[in-house]
Short mmCIF file of C-alpha atoms in Angstrom, two decimals:
data_model
loop_
_atom_site.label_atom_id
_atom_site.label_comp_id
_atom_site.label_asym_id
_atom_site.label_seq_id
_atom_site.Cartn_x
_atom_site.Cartn_y
_atom_site.Cartn_z
CA GLY A 291 122.14 105.05 106.95
CA ALA A 292 121.35 101.37 106.67
CA GLY A 293 118.08 101.84 104.85
CA VAL A 294 115.87 104.42 103.21
CA SER A 295 114.55 106.84 105.78
CA GLN A 296 111.40 108.94 105.35
CA SER A 297 109.91 111.68 107.49
CA PRO A 298 107.45 112.46 108.81
CA SER A 299 105.93 109.02 109.14
CA ASN A 300 102.51 110.60 109.61
CA LYS A 301 101.26 114.04 108.66
CA VAL A 302 97.79 115.45 109.14
CA THR A 303 97.15 118.79 107.52
CA GLU A 304 94.30 121.06 106.57
CA LYS A 305 93.17 121.53 103.02
CA GLY A 306 95.05 124.35 101.36
CA LYS A 307 98.23 124.04 103.43
CA ASP A 308 101.62 123.15 101.97
CA VAL A 309 103.48 120.02 103.07
CA GLU A 310 107.05 118.79 102.67
CA LEU A 311 108.00 115.14 102.77
CA ARG A 312 111.59 114.08 103.14
CA CYS A 313 113.52 111.05 101.91
CA ASP A 314 117.05 110.05 102.85
CA PRO A 315 118.19 107.26 100.48
CA ILE A 316 120.73 104.53 101.05
CA SER A 317 124.23 105.97 100.90
CA GLY A 318 125.71 105.55 97.43
CA HIS A 319 122.40 105.01 95.67
CA THR A 320 122.29 107.41 92.75
CA ALA A 321 118.70 106.71 91.74
CA LEU A 322 115.77 107.90 93.84
CA TYR A 323 112.06 107.45 93.20
CA TRP A 324 108.84 108.76 94.66
CA TYR A 325 105.63 106.73 94.49
CA ARG A 326 102.14 107.41 95.81
CA GLN A 327 99.91 104.70 97.23
CA ARG A 328 96.28 105.54 97.74
CA LEU A 329 94.24 103.35 100.06
CA GLY A 330 93.55 99.98 98.45
CA GLN A 331 95.42 100.87 95.28
CA GLY A 332 98.78 100.10 93.75
CA LEU A 333 101.88 102.23 93.68
CA GLU A 334 101.67 105.22 91.37
CA PHE A 335 105.00 106.46 89.99
CA LEU A 336 105.60 110.17 90.58
CA ILE A 337 109.21 111.09 89.77
CA TYR A 338 112.68 109.63 89.26
CA PHE A 339 116.01 111.29 90.13
CA GLN A 340 119.45 110.35 88.88
CA GLY A 341 121.79 112.35 91.04
CA ASN A 342 120.17 115.73 91.45
CA SER A 343 118.46 115.83 88.07
CA ALA A 344 115.00 114.48 87.33
CA PRO A 345 114.93 112.88 83.88
CA ASP A 346 111.42 111.51 84.45
CA LYS A 347 108.82 113.51 86.29
CA SER A 348 105.96 112.31 84.16
CA GLY A 349 104.00 110.99 87.12
CA LEU A 350 103.61 114.25 89.03
CA PRO A 351 99.83 114.72 89.04
CA SER A 352 99.71 118.52 88.90
CA ASP A 353 101.83 121.65 89.23
CA ARG A 354 101.07 121.63 92.94
CA PHE A 355 103.56 118.78 93.23
CA SER A 356 107.30 119.37 93.03
CA ALA A 357 110.42 117.58 94.16
CA GLU A 358 114.08 118.33 94.47
CA ARG A 359 117.19 116.45 95.41
CA THR A 360 120.52 117.61 96.73
CA GLY A 361 123.33 115.77 94.97
CA GLU A 362 122.99 112.04 95.57
CA SER A 363 121.40 112.59 98.93
CA VAL A 364 118.20 113.85 100.48
CA SER A 365 115.09 114.52 98.43
CA THR A 366 112.02 116.53 99.38
CA LEU A 367 108.57 116.19 97.83
CA THR A 368 106.48 119.33 98.23
CA ILE A 369 102.73 119.48 97.81
CA GLN A 370 101.29 122.98 97.67
CA ARG A 371 97.71 123.89 98.50
CA THR A 372 96.90 120.33 99.53
CA GLN A 373 93.58 118.79 98.55
CA GLN A 374 91.73 115.87 100.11
CA GLU A 375 92.57 113.68 97.12
CA ASP A 376 96.25 114.08 98.00
CA SER A 377 95.68 111.86 101.04
CA ALA A 378 97.86 108.79 100.53
CA VAL A 379 101.07 107.11 101.59
CA TYR A 380 104.06 108.62 99.79
CA LEU A 381 106.82 106.09 99.30
CA CYS A 382 110.44 106.79 98.49
CA ALA A 383 112.83 104.23 97.04
CA SER A 384 116.44 104.22 95.95
CA SER A 385 118.61 102.01 93.79
CA LEU A 386 122.02 101.77 92.16
CA ALA A 387 120.54 101.99 88.66
CA GLY A 388 122.42 104.26 86.28
CA SER A 389 125.43 104.50 88.55
CA GLY A 390 127.57 102.34 86.30
CA ARG A 391 128.12 100.04 89.24
CA ALA A 392 125.15 97.78 88.68
CA MET A 393 122.98 96.55 85.88
CA ASN A 394 119.39 97.61 86.04
CA THR A 395 118.00 94.98 88.33
CA GLY A 396 114.59 96.33 89.19
CA GLU A 397 115.47 96.06 92.85
CA LEU A 398 114.26 99.16 94.58
CA PHE A 399 114.86 99.70 98.28
CA PHE A 400 111.86 101.35 99.91
CA GLY A 401 111.34 103.45 102.98
CA GLU A 402 108.36 102.90 105.23
CA GLY A 403 106.49 105.81 103.71
CA SER A 404 104.92 109.05 104.85
CA ARG A 405 101.19 108.84 105.45
CA LEU A 406 99.52 112.12 104.52
CA THR A 407 95.98 112.91 105.60
CA VAL A 408 94.37 116.08 104.30
CA LEU A 409 91.29 117.12 106.27
CA GLY B 26 101.57 101.41 78.10
CA ASP B 27 102.96 98.73 80.35
CA SER B 28 100.69 97.50 83.14
CA VAL B 29 100.32 94.80 85.77
CA THR B 30 97.12 93.10 86.92
CA GLN B 31 96.85 90.86 89.93
CA MET B 32 94.08 89.05 91.73
CA GLU B 33 92.06 91.06 94.15
CA GLY B 34 92.28 90.38 97.82
CA PRO B 35 92.07 90.05 100.61
CA VAL B 36 93.06 86.40 100.64
CA THR B 37 92.65 84.46 103.88
CA LEU B 38 94.22 81.04 104.27
CA SER B 39 94.82 78.58 107.06
CA GLU B 40 98.38 77.78 108.03
CA GLU B 41 100.00 75.14 105.77
CA ALA B 42 97.54 75.81 102.92
CA PHE B 43 98.72 76.20 99.33
CA LEU B 44 98.97 79.75 98.03
CA THR B 45 98.56 81.09 94.51
CA ILE B 46 98.39 84.80 93.71
CA ASN B 47 97.77 85.41 90.02
CA CYS B 48 99.61 88.12 88.12
CA THR B 49 99.44 89.03 84.44
CA TYR B 50 101.19 91.83 82.64
CA THR B 51 101.08 93.89 79.48
CA ALA B 52 104.36 95.13 78.05
CA THR B 53 105.62 96.19 74.67
CA GLY B 54 109.07 94.64 75.13
CA TYR B 55 110.53 91.91 77.27
CA PRO B 56 110.35 93.14 80.82
CA SER B 57 111.87 91.80 83.98
CA LEU B 58 109.24 90.61 86.46
CA PHE B 59 109.19 90.88 90.23
CA TRP B 60 107.26 90.13 93.36
CA TYR B 61 107.63 92.62 96.18
CA VAL B 62 106.26 92.05 99.69
CA GLN B 63 105.20 94.54 102.34
CA TYR B 64 105.00 93.14 105.85
CA PRO B 65 102.92 95.05 108.41
CA GLY B 66 104.69 98.22 109.49
CA GLU B 67 107.57 97.78 107.06
CA GLY B 68 108.58 99.09 103.65
CA LEU B 69 108.26 97.10 100.44
CA GLN B 70 111.07 94.65 99.80
CA LEU B 71 111.97 92.49 96.85
CA LEU B 72 110.80 88.88 97.30
CA LEU B 73 111.90 87.33 94.00
CA LYS B 74 112.48 88.15 90.36
CA ALA B 75 112.86 86.67 86.88
CA THR B 76 114.53 88.41 83.98
CA LYS B 77 113.63 86.25 80.97
CA ALA B 78 111.03 83.81 79.72
CA ASP B 79 110.86 80.46 81.55
CA ASP B 80 113.05 81.74 84.39
CA LYS B 81 111.84 80.75 87.84
CA GLY B 82 112.39 83.11 90.73
CA SER B 83 112.36 81.67 94.23
CA ASN B 84 112.90 82.85 97.79
CA LYS B 85 111.64 81.88 101.27
CA GLY B 86 109.63 78.99 99.81
CA PHE B 87 107.87 81.23 97.28
CA GLU B 88 108.20 80.61 93.54
CA ALA B 89 107.08 82.30 90.35
CA THR B 90 107.78 81.36 86.73
CA TYR B 91 108.01 83.90 83.90
CA ARG B 92 105.50 82.68 81.30
CA LYS B 93 105.81 84.71 78.12
CA GLU B 94 103.10 82.78 76.26
CA THR B 95 100.49 83.64 78.88
CA THR B 96 102.14 86.93 80.02
CA SER B 97 101.90 85.70 83.58
CA PHE B 98 104.06 85.53 86.71
CA HIS B 99 101.91 83.77 89.32
CA LEU B 100 103.24 83.55 92.88
CA GLU B 101 103.01 80.19 94.66
CA LYS B 102 103.94 78.69 97.98
CA GLY B 103 103.25 75.13 99.02
CA SER B 104 102.63 75.71 102.72
CA VAL B 105 102.01 79.19 104.08
CA GLN B 106 102.82 80.33 107.59
CA VAL B 107 101.33 83.04 109.78
CA SER B 108 104.50 85.05 109.20
CA ASP B 109 103.68 85.22 105.48
CA SER B 110 100.78 87.57 106.22
CA ALA B 111 101.57 90.66 104.16
CA VAL B 112 100.66 92.56 101.00
CA TYR B 113 102.20 91.14 97.82
CA PHE B 114 102.87 93.30 94.75
CA CYS B 115 103.59 92.01 91.30
CA ALA B 116 105.74 94.38 89.24
CA LEU B 117 107.62 94.76 85.99
CA SER B 118 110.58 96.77 84.83
CA ASP B 119 111.06 97.77 81.22
CA ARG B 120 114.63 96.85 80.38
CA GLY B 121 114.57 99.27 77.49
CA THR B 122 114.79 102.20 79.86
CA SER B 123 118.04 103.51 81.24
CA TYR B 124 116.84 103.15 84.80
CA ASP B 125 114.65 100.96 86.96
CA LYS B 126 111.20 102.32 86.13
CA VAL B 127 109.17 99.73 88.00
CA ILE B 128 105.43 99.47 87.42
CA PHE B 129 103.45 97.87 90.21
CA GLY B 130 100.18 96.01 90.39
CA PRO B 131 97.57 97.00 92.99
CA GLY B 132 98.75 94.51 95.59
CA THR B 133 97.08 91.47 97.15
CA SER B 134 96.64 91.30 100.89
CA LEU B 135 97.24 87.86 102.42
CA SER B 136 96.19 86.86 105.92
CA VAL B 137 97.25 83.47 107.25
CA ILE B 138 95.39 82.23 110.31
CA PRO B 139 96.67 79.58 112.70
#
């Protein structure tokens, strides 16, 4: 597609339920990132994918959080047994970094985010 | 570790006022510096960047100069418009990594009133 697409745009769930958030990056972008943005706070790095491997998952806050990516395409972020503190906007971004086709530029292309509310 | 600090908002200005949003950073190496902007209802997008000391990034009337001596990258615009109302994020990228690991500041919300 033309841009990074995320779904759902809004998700309300009950504490203890599992949720899946989806990201469809820009076609051809080998790098994919997940960030979390809590209300009034900055972006918190969660995980980075290059292709379908995740060389940096240092930002995942607990083992309830996991992510996978299929090739150089769609990624899903799964949160198991959600807690109220998981409420946030989850942002996905993609870039050409590491593809050999572009120098690292720091230019990430973001989706509009998935707003998660845990009741 | 690397970090970014920026002035707290929200900032409210009248149209045509001068804008400064302060940003300072901490980094072990020589990072690239960025300003991203998030307009209401949209995703973050790159506004401008600078990759080395004394570089000036500019776009849409906004400017920021990479100041290594003060570890700063303040965003300025001479005359803001209502359409500039958005959240602005200062960010850095460690060029020593093999990928674009971008670290963001907390964001500064700007409201421009007619």
